[in-house]
XYZ file of C-alpha atoms in Angstrom:
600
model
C 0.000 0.000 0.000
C 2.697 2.508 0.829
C 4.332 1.881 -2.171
C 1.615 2.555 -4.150
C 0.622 5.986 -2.714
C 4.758 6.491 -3.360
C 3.905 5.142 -7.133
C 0.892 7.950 -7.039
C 2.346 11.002 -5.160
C 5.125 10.253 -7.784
C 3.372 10.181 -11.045
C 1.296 13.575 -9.955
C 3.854 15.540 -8.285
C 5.226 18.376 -10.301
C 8.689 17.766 -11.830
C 9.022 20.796 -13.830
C 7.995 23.420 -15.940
C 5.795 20.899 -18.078
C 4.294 20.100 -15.112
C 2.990 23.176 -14.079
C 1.877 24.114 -17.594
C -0.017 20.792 -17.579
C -1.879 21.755 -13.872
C -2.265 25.746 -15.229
C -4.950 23.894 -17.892
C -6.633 21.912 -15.061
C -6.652 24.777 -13.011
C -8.479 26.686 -15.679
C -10.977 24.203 -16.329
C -11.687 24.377 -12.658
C -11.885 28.573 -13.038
C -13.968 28.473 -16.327
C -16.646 26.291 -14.214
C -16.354 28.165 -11.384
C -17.236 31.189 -12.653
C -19.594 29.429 -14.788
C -21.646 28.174 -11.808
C -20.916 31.820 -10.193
C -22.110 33.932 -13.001
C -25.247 31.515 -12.965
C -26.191 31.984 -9.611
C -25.743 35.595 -9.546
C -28.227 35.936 -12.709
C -30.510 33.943 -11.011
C -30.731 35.954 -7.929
C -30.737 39.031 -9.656
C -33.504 38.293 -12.259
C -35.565 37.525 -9.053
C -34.889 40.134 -7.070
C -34.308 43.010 -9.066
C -35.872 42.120 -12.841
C -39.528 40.314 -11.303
C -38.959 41.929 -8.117
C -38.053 45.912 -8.442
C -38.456 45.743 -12.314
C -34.780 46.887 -13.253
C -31.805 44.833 -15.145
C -28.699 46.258 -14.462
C -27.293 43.636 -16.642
C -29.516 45.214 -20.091
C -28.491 47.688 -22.029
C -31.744 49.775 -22.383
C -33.896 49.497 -19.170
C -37.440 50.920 -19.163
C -37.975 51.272 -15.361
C -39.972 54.315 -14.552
C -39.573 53.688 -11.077
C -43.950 53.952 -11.284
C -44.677 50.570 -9.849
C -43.291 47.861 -12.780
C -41.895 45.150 -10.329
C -43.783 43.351 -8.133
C -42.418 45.660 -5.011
C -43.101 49.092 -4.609
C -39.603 51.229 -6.346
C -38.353 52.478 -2.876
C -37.982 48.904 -1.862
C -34.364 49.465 -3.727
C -33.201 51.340 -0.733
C -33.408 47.870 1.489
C -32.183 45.948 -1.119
C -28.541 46.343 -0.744
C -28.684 46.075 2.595
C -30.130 42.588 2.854
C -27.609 41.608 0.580
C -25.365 42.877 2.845
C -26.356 41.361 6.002
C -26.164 37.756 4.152
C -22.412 39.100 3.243
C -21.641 40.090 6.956
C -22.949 36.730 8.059
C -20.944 34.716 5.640
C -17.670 36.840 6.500
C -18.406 36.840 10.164
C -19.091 33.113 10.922
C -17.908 31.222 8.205
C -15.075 32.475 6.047
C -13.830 35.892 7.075
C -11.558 36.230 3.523
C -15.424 36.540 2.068
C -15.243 40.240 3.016
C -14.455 42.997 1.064
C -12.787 42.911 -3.041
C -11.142 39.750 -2.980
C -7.741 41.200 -4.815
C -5.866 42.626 -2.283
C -6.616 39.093 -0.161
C -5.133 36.972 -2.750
C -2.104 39.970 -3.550
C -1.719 39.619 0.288
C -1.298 35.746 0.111
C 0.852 36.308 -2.952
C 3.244 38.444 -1.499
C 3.269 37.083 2.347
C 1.453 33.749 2.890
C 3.655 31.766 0.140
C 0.272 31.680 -1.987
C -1.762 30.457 0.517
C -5.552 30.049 0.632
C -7.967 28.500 2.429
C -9.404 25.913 -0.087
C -13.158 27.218 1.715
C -12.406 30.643 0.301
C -13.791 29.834 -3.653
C -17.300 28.415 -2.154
C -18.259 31.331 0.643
C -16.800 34.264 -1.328
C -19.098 33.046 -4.375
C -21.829 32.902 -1.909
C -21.239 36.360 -0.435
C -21.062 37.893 -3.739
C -24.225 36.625 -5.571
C -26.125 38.115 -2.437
C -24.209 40.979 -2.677
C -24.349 41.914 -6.132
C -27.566 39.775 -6.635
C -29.192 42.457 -4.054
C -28.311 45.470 -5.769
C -24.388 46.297 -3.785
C -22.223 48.102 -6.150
C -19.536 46.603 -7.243
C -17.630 43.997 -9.913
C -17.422 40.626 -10.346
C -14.000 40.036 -11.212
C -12.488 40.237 -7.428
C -14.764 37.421 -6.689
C -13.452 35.238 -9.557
C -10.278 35.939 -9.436
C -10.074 34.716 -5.494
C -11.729 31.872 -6.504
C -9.525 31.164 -9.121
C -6.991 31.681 -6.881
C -8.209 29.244 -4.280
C -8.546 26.568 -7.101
C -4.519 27.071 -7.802
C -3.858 27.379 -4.175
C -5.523 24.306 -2.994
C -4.488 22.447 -5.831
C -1.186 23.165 -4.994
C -1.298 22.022 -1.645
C -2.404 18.913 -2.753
C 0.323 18.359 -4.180
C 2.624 19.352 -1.465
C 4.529 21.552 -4.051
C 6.775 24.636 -2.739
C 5.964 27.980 -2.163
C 7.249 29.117 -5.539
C 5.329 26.571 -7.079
C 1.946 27.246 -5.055
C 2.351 30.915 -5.908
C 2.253 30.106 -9.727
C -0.896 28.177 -9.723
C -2.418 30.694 -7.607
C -1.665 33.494 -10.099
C -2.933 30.954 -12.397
C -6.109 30.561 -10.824
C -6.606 34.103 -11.126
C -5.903 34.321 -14.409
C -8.118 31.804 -14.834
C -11.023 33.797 -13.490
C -10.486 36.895 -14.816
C -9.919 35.288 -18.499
C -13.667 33.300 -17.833
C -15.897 36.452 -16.810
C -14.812 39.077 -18.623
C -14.632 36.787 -21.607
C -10.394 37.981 -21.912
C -8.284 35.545 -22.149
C -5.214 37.649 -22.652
C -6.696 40.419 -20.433
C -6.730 38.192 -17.353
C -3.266 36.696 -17.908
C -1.514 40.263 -18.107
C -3.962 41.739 -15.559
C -2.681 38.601 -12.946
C 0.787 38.954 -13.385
C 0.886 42.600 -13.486
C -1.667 43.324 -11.002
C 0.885 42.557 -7.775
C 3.085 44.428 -8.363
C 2.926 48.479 -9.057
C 6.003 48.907 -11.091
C 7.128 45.181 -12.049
C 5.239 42.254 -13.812
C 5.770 38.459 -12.010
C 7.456 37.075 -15.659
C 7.720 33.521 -14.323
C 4.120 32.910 -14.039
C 3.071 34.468 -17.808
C 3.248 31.288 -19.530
C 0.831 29.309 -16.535
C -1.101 32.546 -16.296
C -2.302 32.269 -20.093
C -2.555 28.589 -20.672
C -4.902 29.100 -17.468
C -6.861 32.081 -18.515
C -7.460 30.344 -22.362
C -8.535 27.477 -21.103
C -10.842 28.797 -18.415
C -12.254 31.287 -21.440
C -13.129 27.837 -23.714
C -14.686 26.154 -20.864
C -16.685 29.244 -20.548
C -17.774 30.312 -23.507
C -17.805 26.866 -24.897
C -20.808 26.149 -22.645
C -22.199 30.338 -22.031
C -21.764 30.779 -25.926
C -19.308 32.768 -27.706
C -19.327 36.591 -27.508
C -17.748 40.229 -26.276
C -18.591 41.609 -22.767
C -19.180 45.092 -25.248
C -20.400 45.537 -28.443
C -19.213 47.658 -30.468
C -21.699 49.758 -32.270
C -19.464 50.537 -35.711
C -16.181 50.941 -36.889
C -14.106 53.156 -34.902
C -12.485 55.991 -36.702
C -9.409 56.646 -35.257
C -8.217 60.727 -35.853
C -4.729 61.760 -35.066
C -6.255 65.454 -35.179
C -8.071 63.959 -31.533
C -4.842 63.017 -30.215
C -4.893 66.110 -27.824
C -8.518 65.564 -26.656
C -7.326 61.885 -25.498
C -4.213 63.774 -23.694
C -7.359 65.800 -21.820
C -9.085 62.517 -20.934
C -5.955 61.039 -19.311
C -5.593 64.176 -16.440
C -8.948 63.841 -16.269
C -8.518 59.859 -15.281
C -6.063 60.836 -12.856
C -7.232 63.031 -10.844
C -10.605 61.212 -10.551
C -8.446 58.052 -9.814
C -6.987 59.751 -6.395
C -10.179 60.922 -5.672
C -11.871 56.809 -6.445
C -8.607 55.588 -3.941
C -9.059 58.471 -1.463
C -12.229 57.987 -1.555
C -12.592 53.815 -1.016
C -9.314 54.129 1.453
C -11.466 57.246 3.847
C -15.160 54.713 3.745
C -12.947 51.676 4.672
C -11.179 53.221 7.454
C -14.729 55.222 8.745
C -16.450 51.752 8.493
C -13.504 49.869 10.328
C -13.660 52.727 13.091
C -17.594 51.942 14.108
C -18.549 50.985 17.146
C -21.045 47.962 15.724
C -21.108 44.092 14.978
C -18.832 43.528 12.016
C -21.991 41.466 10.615
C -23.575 44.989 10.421
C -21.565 46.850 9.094
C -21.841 45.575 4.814
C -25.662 45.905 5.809
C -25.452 49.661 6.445
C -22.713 50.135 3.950
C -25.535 48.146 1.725
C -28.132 51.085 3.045
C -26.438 53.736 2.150
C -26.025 52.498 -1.438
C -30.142 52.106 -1.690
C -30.697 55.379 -0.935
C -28.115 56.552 -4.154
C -30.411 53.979 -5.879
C -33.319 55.408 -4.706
C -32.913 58.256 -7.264
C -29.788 56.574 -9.363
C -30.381 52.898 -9.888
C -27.635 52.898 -12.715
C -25.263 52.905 -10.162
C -26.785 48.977 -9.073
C -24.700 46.104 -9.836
C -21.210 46.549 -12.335
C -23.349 48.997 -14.268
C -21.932 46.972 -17.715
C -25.712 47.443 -19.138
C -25.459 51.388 -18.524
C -21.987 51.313 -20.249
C -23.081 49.444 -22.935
C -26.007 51.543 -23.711
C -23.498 54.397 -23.549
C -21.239 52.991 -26.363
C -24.552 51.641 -28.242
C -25.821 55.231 -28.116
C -23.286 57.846 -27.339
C -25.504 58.836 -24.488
C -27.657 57.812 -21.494
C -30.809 58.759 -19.963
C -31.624 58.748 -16.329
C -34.616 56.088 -15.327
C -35.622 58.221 -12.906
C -35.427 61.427 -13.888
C -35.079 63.848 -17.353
C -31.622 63.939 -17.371
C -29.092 62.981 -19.671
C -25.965 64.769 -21.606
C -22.185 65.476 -20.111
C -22.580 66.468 -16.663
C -24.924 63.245 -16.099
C -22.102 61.148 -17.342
C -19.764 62.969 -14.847
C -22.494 62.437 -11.708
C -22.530 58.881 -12.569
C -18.957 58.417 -12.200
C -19.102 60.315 -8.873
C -21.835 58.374 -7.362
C -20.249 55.212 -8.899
C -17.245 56.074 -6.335
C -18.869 56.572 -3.861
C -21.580 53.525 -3.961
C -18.586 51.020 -4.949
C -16.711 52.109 -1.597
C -19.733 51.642 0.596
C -20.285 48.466 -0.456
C -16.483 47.507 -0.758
C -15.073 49.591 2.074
C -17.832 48.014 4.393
C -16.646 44.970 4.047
C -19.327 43.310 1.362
C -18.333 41.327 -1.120
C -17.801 42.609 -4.534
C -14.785 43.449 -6.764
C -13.605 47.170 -7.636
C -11.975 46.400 -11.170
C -15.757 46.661 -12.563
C -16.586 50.078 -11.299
C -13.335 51.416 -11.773
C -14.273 50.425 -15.870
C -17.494 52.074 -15.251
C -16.424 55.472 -13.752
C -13.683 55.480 -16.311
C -16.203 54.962 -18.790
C -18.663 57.620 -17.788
C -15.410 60.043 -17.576
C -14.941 59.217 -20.977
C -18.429 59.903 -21.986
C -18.377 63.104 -20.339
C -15.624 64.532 -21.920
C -16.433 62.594 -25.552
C -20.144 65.013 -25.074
C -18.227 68.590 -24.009
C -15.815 68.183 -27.189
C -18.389 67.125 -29.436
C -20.782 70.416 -28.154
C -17.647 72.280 -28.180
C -15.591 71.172 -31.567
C -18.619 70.316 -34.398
C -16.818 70.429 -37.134
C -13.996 67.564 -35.263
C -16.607 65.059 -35.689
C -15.955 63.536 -32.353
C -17.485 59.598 -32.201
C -18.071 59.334 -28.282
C -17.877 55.843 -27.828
C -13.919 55.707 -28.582
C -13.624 58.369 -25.201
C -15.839 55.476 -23.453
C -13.496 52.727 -24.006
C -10.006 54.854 -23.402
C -11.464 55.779 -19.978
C -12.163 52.069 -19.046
C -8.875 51.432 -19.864
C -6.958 54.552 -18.738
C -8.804 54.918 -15.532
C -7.876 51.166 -14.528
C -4.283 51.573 -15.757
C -4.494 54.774 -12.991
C -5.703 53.555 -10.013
C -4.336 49.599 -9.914
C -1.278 50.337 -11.574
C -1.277 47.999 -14.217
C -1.107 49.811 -17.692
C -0.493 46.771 -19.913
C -3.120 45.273 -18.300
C -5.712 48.013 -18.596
C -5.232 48.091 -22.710
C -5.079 44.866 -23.101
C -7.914 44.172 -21.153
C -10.530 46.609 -22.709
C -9.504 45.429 -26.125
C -10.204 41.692 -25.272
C -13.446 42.835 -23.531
C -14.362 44.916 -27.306
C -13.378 42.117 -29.324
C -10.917 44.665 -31.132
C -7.638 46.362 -30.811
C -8.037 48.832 -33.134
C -7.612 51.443 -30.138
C -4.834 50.008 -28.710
C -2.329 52.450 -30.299
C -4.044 55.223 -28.042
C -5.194 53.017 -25.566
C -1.058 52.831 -24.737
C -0.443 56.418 -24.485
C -3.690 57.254 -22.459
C -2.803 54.468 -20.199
C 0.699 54.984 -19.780
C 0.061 58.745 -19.435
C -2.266 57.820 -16.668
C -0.058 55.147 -14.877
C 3.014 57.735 -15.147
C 1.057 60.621 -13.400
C -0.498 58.192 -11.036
C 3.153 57.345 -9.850
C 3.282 55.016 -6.625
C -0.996 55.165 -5.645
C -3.053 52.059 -6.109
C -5.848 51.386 -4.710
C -4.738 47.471 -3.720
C -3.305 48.351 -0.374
C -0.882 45.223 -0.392
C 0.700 45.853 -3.526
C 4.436 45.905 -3.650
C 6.712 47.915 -5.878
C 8.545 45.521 -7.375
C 9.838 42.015 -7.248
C 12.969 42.623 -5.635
C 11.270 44.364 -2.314
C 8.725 41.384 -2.547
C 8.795 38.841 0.268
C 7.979 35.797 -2.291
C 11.574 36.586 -3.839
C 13.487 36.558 -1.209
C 14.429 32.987 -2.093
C 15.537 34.203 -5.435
C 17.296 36.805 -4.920
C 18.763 36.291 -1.445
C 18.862 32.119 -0.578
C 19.705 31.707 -3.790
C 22.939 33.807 -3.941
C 22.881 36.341 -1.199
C 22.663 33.900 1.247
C 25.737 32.125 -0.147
C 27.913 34.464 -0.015
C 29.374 35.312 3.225
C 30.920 39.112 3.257
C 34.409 37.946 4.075
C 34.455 37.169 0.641
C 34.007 40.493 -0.445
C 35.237 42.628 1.709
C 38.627 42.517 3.608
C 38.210 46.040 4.503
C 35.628 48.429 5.177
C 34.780 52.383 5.335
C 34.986 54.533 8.281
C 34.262 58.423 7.260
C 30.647 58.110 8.675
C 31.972 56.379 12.258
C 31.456 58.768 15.092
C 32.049 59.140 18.769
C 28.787 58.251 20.635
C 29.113 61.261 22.327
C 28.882 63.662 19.634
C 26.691 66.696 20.528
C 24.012 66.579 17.377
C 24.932 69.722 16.336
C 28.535 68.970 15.468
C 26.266 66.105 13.567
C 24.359 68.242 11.384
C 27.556 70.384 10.453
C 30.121 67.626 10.188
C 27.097 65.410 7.655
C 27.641 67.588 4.245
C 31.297 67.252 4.343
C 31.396 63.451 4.126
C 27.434 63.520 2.308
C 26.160 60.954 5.032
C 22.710 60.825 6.550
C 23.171 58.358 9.109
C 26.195 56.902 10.982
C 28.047 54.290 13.188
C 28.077 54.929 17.187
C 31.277 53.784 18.461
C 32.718 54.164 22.214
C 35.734 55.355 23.193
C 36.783 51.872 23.005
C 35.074 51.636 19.552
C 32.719 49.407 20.620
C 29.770 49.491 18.343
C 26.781 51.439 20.302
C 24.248 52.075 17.641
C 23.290 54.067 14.280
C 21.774 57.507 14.607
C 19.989 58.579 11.135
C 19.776 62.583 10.487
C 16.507 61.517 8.204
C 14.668 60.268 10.890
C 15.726 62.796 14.110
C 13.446 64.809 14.898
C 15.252 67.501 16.062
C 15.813 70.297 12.812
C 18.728 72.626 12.044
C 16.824 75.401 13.053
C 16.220 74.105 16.531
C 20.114 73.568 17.227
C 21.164 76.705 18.546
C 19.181 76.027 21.292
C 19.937 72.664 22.296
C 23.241 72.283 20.744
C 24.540 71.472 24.428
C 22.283 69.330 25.460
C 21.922 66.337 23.110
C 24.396 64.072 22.236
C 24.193 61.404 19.327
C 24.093 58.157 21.907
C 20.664 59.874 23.633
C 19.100 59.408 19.569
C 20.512 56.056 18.700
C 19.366 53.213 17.163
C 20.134 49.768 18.390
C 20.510 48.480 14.718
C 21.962 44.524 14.530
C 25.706 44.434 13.555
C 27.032 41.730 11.146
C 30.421 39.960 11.548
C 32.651 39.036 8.021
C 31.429 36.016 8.863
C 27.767 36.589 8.033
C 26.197 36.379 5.029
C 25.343 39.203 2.618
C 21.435 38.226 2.633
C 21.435 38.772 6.439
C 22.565 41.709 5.767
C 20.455 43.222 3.244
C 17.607 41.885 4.942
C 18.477 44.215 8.353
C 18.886 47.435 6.305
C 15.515 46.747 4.944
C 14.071 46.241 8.233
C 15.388 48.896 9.790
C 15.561 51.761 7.294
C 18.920 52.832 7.260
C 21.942 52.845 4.557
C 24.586 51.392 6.221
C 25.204 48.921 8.628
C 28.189 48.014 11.595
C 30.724 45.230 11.091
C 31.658 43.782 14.574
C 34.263 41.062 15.396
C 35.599 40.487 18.735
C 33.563 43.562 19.863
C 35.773 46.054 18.236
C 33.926 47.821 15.047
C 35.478 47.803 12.034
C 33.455 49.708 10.027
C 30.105 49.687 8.188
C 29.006 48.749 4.797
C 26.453 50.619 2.836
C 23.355 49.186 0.739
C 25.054 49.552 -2.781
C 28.102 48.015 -1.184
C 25.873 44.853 -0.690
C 24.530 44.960 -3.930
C 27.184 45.648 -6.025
C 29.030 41.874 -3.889
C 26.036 40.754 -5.183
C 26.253 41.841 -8.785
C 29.783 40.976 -9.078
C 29.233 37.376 -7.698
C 26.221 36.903 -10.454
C 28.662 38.674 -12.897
C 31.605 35.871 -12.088
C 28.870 33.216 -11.791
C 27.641 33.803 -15.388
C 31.329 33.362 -16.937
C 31.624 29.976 -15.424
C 29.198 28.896 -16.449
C 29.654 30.065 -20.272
């Protein structure tokens, strides 16, 4: 018996590359049903209660609700909606599966980044559930966080079945993702790039690509092979594309900007104000769910993704208000501001929903807006609107996720046409660029080498070979000061030797500390003052030596932690200098440099 479980384990267990491209199709079969089975449930729940019930599709892309008595419940009704949806959420989050709560992204960027790809293999099951009564109430939000944590959990649990590495584990998790982006959005090269670029802010995770889009096709097969085929958007005609409206795009990416801090400001100031109550956590989606019915109560396009609204946008070039007689520019621009604020109730709250989908929808509407003002303003430009609808989507994701290639690429997948992805590149780009280091996934990291889940690479795999002995035989000593040093001898001696922080030593150079200039909080200006009464050992910093002996990942790793440049080398507990963050690096470089002509 035990050998044949060996046989087993063996013949499953992942021995490569080929391997994990072989489980990245399995895992997207499992996404592509999984959001099959989700995006089923969540139409049937909203055809009851909001089509029979209240009379309004949020999914269609002309809706004749008059809010006069159509459904089977009187219209205000919408204003409880949201929160019963809600409460179901807080329940499911509370007492079952607390990872149910909130976008689902930044979970699964969390678990990238910091729990080796870990997820509960519950998570796919109760966030589905939260979501459909969620979003099947009326909550305002996407689908795609949802998915994509389920996807996740697929690759994450599959994973652990197998008892592969972290490495390994994290790869089928991204694959998951991909997965379930690539099945509900109907983007199969949309939900690869958007997983691999989406944890990072200014990097891409290359080594999962190749998983990511074997995943992501073959969860978009499974799913349209039994949904049918098709394009989340339609496009009306043939876009004309007009270099003369290059500047008018230019316009439309500040415009995506600055809405994008506002959409993050925004969703960061609800979550925190909603985390602060004084209430059952099972509450609180409920009353974030309230507040969102009584937008609906007089906006009910802001219900659900709002994909039907968008599409009757690019159908039409314009939308009308169900509830009242309003329609034109500044209706596409109050749209996008109650879409902000509706998706961060329900979000920020803590119910489940995604925020990729509204951020498509206010960049959208943004789009819309400015598409109406230029054609009012320029007649004779012959300004198509629907073109400044699909840049926005794009542009405004690219902004506020920072994931440009991801943004194009998935609003031309989602069009069934890449005939604006010339502009769709500069709009995006121009909007990551001014965007800089905002995002509104909290747990995003900037790139892979300050990432936790490369440690391994970088440092165990070299760094912590290496030991600094090796290196260095000796080491610098300009920024090595008397502990006793009055501060303001400090601050004058500093620009002479172009040094922010430096080594304590006694009078028997023993090593007593490191006092960093960027991080006192005493100021020039309050010197004169004080100059007698503080001396550098009073500020120190009890910041961990190293020996020659150690190893240059141990190293690294404590000037990360502890946020300074440099760092004391000890032996026999007499100081012998310090070595400074490039120093470390450029070991590091010159070991992969001699490395690489060994091996050629």
């Amino acid at each position: 018996m035990f050998v044949f479980k060996k046989a087993v384990a063996d013949l499953f267990s992942i021995k490569g590359p080929r391997s994990i491209y072989v489980y990245s199709c399995l895992i997207g079969v499992l996404a592509g049903l999984g959001a099959l089975g989700f995006q089923s449930a969540l139409q049937f729940v909203e055809h009851c209660i909001l089509t029979e019930s209240l009379g309004y599709n949020p999914n269609e892309s002309q809706s004749s609700l008059s809010f006069s008595g159509l459904g089977k419940i009187p219209a205000w009704a919408v204003v409880f909606l949201p929160a019963m949806g809600g409460l179901v959420s807080g329940i499911v989050s509370t007492f079952f599966c607390k990872e149910a709560a909130g976008g689902g992204t930044n979970s699964l960027i969390y678990a990238f980044h910091h729990d080796d790809g870990k997820i509960r293999g519950k998570v796919p099951f109760y966030k589905a559930l939260a979501t459909v009564f969620t979003l099947g109430f009326g909550g305002s939000g996407g689908k795609e966080g949802p998915t994509a944590q389920m996807g996740a959990g697929f690759g994450s649990s599959l994973g652990s079945l197998l008892g592969v590495g972290a490495r390994a584990r994290r790869t089928l998790m991204l694959a998951g993702t991909a997965g379930g982006l690539g099945a509900i959005f109907q983007a199969p090269l949309g939900g690869a790039v958007t997983a691999v670029e989406m944890v990072y802010k200014e990097d891409i995770e290359s080594d999962s690509l190749v998983p990511c889009i074997l995943s992501s096709v073959t969860a978009y097969l499974v799913y349209t092979g039994l949904m049918g085929r098709g394009h989340i958007f339609h496009l009306p005609r043939k876009i004309e594309f007009n270099y003369q409206q290059i500047p008018f795009y230019i316009v439309l990416a500040f415009l995506c900007y600055i809405f994008g801090v506002f959409y993050i400001k925004a969703y960061q100031k609800i979550e925190t104000m909603f985390e602060s109550f004084k209430i059952p956590i099972i509450l609180k989606p409920a009353l974030g769910g309230l507040c969102v019915g009584l937008i609906a109560l007089s906006f009910p396009e802001i219900l659900g993704s709002g994909f039907g609204v968008l599409q009757n946008a690019i159908s039409s070039e314009i939308v009308h208000s169900v509830r009242w007689e309003l329609s034109g520019a500044f209706f596409f621009l109050g749209l996008a501001f109650l879409k902000v604020i509706s998706a961060s109730l329900t979000v920020g709250s803590g119910g489940s929903a995604g925020l990729l989908g509204p951020s498509f929808f206010i960049g959208g509407m943004l789009g819309g807006f400015l598409g109406t003002v230029f054609q009012e303003l320029f007649p004779s430009a012959q300004i198509q609107i629907f073109p400044f609808l699909l840049l926005g989507m794009g542009s405004f994701f690219a902004g506020v996720a920072s994931a440009p290639i991801a943004g194009m690429i998935m609003v031309s997948d989602m069009m069934g046409s890449y005939e604006l992805l010339p502009i769709l590149m500069l709009v995006s780009v121009l909007v990551a660029i001014l965007s800089g280091k905002m995002s509104i996934y909290k747990h995003q990291i900037k790139n892979r080498f300050l990432s936790p889940a490369h440690h391994w690479d970088m440092n165990q795999d070299v760094m912590d070979r290496i030991k600094i002995a090796d290196h260095f035989s000796s080491f610098r000593k300009f920024a090595v000061i008397p502990e006793r040093t009055l501060l303001t001898d400090l601050h004058a001696k500093a620009p002479s030797i172009q040094a922010s922080d430096f080594v304590l030593v006694s009078e028997n150079n023993e090593y007593k500390g490191i006092i960093s200039l960027r991080k006192s909080r005493a100021v020039p200006e309050d010197l004169n003052s004080i100059a007698k009464l503080i001396t550098c050992e009073e500020l120190a910093e009890r910041v961990k030596p190293v020996s020659p002996q150690n190893f240059l990942g141990e190293a690294i790793r404590i000037l990360l932690d502890a946020d300074v440049d440099k760092l004391a080398i000890v032996e026999e507990g007499q100081c012998l200098g310090y070595l400074r963050y490039i120093d470390l690096i450029q070991a590091y470089q010159e070991e992969i440099r001699l490395n690489s002509r060994k091996e050629n």
